[in-house]
XYZ file of C-alpha atoms in Angstrom:
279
model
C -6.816 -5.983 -2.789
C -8.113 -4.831 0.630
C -5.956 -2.282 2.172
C -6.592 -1.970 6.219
C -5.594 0.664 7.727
C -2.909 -1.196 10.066
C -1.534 -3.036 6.909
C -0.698 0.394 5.734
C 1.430 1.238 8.974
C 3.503 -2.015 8.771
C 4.214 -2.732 5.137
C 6.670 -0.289 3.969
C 9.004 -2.085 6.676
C 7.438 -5.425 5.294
C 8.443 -4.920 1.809
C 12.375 -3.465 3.208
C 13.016 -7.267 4.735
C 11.021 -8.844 2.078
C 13.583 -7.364 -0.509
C 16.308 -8.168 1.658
C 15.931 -11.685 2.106
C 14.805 -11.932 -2.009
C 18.455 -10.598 -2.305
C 20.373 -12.691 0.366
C 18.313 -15.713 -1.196
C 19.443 -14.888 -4.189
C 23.498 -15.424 -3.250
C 23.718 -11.489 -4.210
C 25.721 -8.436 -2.822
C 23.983 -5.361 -2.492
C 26.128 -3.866 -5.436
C 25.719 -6.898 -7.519
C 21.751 -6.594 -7.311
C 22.087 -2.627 -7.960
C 24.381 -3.669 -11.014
C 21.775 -5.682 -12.323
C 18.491 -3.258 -11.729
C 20.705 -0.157 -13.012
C 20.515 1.233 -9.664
C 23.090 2.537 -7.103
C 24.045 0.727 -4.572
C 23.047 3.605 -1.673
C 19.314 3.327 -2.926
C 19.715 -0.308 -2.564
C 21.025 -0.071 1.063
C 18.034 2.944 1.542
C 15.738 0.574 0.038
C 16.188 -2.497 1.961
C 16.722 -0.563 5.029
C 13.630 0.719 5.005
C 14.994 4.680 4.282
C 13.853 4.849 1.063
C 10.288 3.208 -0.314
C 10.997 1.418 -3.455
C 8.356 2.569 -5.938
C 6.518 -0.173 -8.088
C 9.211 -0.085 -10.867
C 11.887 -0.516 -8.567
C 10.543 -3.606 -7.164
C 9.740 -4.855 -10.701
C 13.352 -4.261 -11.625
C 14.254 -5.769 -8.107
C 12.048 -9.359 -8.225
C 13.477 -9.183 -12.065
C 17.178 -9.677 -11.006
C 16.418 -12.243 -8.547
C 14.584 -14.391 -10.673
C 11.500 -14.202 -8.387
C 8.836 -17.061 -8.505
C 5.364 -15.559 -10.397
C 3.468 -16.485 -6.984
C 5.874 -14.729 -4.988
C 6.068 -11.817 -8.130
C 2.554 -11.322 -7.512
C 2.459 -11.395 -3.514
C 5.542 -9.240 -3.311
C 3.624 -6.546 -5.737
C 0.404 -6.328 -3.977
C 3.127 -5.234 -0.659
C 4.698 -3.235 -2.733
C 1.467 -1.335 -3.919
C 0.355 -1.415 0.195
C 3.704 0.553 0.506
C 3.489 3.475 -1.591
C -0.229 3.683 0.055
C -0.458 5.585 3.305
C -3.268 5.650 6.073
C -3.522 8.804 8.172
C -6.480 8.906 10.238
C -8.257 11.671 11.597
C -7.899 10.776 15.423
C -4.236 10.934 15.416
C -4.135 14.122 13.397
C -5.900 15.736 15.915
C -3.476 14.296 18.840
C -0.778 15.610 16.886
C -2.115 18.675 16.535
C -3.746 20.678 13.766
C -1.546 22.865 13.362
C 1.299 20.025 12.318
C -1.251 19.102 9.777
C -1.518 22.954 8.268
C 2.657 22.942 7.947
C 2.612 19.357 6.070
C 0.004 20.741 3.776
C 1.906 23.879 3.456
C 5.330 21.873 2.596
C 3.491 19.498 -0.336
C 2.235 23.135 -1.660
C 5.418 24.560 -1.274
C 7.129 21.513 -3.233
C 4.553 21.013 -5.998
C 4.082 23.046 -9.595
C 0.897 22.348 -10.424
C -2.520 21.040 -8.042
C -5.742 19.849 -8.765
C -8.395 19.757 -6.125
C -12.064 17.982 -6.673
C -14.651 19.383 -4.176
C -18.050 17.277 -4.342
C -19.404 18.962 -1.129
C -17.450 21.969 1.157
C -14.460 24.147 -0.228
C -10.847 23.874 0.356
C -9.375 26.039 2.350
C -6.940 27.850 0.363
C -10.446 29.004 -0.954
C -12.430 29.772 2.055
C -12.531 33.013 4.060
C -12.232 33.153 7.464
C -15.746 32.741 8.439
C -16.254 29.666 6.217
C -12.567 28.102 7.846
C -13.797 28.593 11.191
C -17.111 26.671 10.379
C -15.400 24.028 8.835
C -13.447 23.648 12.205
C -16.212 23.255 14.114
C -15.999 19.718 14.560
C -12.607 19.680 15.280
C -11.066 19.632 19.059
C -9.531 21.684 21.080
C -8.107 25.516 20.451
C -8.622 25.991 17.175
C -7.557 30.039 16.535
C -4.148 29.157 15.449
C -5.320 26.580 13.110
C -7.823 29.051 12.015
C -4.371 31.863 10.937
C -2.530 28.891 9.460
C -5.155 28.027 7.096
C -5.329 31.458 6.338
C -1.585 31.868 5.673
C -1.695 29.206 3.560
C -3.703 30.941 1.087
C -0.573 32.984 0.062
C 0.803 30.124 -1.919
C -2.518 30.979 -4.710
C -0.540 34.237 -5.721
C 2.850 32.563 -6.853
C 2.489 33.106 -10.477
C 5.028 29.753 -10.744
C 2.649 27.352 -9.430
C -1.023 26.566 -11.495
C -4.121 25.428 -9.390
C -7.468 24.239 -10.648
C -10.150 23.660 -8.608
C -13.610 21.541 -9.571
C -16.519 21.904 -7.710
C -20.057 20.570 -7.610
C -23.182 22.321 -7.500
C -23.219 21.033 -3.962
C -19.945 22.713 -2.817
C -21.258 25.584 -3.856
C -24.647 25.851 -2.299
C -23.854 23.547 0.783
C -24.590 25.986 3.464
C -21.812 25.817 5.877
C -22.255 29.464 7.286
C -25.241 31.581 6.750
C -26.559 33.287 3.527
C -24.855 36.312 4.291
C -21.104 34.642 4.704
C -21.513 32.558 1.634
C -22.293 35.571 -0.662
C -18.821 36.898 0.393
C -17.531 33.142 -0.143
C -18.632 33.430 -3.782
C -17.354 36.436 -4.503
C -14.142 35.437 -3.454
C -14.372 32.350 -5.633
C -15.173 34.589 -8.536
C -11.950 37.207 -7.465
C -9.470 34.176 -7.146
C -11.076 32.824 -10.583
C -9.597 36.076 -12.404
C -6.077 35.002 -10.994
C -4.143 33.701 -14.625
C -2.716 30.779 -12.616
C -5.968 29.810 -11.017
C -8.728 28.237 -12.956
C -12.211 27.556 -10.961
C -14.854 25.225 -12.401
C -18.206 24.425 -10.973
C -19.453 20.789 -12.688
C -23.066 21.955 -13.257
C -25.041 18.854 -14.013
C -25.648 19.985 -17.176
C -26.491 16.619 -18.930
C -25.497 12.919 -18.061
C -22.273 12.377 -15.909
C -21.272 8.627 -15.712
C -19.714 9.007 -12.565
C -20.776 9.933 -9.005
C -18.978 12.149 -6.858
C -17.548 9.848 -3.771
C -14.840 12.161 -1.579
C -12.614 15.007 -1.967
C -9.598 14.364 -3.547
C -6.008 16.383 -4.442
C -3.769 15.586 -6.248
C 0.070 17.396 -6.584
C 1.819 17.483 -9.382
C 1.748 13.448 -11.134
C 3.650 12.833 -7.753
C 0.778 11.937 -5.258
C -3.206 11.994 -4.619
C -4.634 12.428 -1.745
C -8.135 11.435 -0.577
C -10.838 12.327 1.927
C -13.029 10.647 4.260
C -15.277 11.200 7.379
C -12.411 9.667 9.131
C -9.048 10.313 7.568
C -7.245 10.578 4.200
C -5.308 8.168 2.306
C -2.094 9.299 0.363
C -1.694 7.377 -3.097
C 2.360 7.481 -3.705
C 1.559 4.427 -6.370
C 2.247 6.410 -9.765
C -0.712 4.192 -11.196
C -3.082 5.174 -8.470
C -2.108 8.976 -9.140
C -2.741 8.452 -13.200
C -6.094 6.577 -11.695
C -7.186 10.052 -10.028
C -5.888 12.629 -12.703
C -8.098 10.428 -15.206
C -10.737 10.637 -13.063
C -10.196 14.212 -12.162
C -10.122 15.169 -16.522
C -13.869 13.206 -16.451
C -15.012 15.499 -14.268
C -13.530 18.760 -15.966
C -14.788 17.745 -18.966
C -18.996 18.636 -17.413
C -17.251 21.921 -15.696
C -17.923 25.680 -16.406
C -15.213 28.147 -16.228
C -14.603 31.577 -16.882
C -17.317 33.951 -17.464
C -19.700 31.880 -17.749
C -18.560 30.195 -14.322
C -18.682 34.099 -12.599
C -22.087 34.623 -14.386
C -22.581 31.325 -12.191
C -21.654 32.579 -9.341
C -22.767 35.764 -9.301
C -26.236 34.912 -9.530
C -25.922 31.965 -6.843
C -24.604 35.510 -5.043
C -27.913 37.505 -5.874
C -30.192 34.599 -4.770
C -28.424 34.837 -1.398
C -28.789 38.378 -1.130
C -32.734 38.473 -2.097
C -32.884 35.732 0.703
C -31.816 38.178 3.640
């Protein structure tokens, strides 16, 4: 299935009526259908009203009691799947601010236990200092100082002992030179201070040996809840519980060719002392 970007905008309000009429075709009452699906009737109305997004079990359950059609089964799904996908593209971030953007990462931090991020080519940054965040800005309109301290504030969230992170990265994130020699010695030594953190755990996939699978975009993924991913012009959030399993499985592959520990600071630090005999 193709997913387009305005597909995305429209079909969570798509698959509401969709539902709807299934049920009103159907000769059932909103508490009749939530009877039958062993649901309440106020996540019915939320449902169909387009309040709530009905994940891909609850339409299952939902085209079950109504004795959908396969064909229709099978178009109603791929909606469905469209639904629990969302589009947010780069332009519009940036008219909404950046800022807004820091505070919604900040809230899925805030709300998730445990997050895995896979860097193929820059850091995050929750890991960056502030030279390194205000590079990565560059590119980015307008003021961008308070964007800059947000960023920056975020990085609290790495020392609540209640929440685990790991981070992968490639060879490339590490060595992608996104402020001079001098600034990414003190990124790396950062890296290798936040990798002593017990509820941190850094990894650097060294290409050590065959890996079956290239590195396409960044990707995050919170708790089994959501992924999100990265491109040049936006990021797509997967809310699809099979797209999220998709990523984590993905995400283990890669751990699997990853260093950690000492051997990942031994890593680092000598990445460090080639920058250093550089200057």
């Amino acid at each position: 299935m193709t997913l387009e970007p305005e597909q995305l905008g429209r079909s969570k309000a798509d698959l509401a009526e969709t539902l709807r009429d299934l049920r009103k075709r159907a000769g059932l009452t909103g508490d009749r259908l939530a009877k039958r699906c062993a649901m309440s009737q106020s996540k019915i109305s939320k449902i169909e009203t387009g309040k709530a997004t009905a994940s891909l079990v609850d339409v299952e359950r939902i085209l079950r009691a109504v004795d959908a059609p396969p064909d229709l089964v099978s178009e109603v799904m791929s909606l469905a799947r469209m639904a629990n996908t969302e589009w947010q593209d780069k332009r519009s971030s940036w008219r909404r601010g950046l800022e807004r953007r820091q505070a919604e990462l900040a809230a899925l931090e805030s709300e998730s236990t445990e997050m895995r991020y896979f860097l193929p080519s820059m850091l995050t940054g929750l890991l960056a200092t502030p030279e390194y965040v205000r590079a990565s800005l560059t590119h980015s309109p307008g003021d961008k100082s308070r964007t800059v301290s947000r960023k920056l504030e975020r990085q609290a969230v790495l020392y609540d002992r209640s929440k685990r992170f790991t981070f992968l990265l490639t060879e490339q994130a590490v060595r992608w030179p996104v402020i001079p020699d001098s600034g990414m010695a003190v990124q790396l030594d950062r890296l290798i201070a936040l990798s002593r953190l017990p509820n941190i755990k850094i990894g650097v996939v060294s290409g050590r040996g065959a890996i079956p699978r290239g590195p396409l975009n960044t990707f995050t993924i919170y708790d089994d809840r959501l992924a999100t991913a990265e491109t040049f012009t936006g990021r797509i959030v997967f809310q699809d519980g099979r797209d999220v399993t998709q990523y984590r499985e993905v995400f283990d592959m890669y751990a699997e060719f990853a260093i950690y520990g000492d051997e990942v600071r031994d890593y680092l630090a000598a990445r460090v002392q080639s920058l250093l005999q550089d200057l």
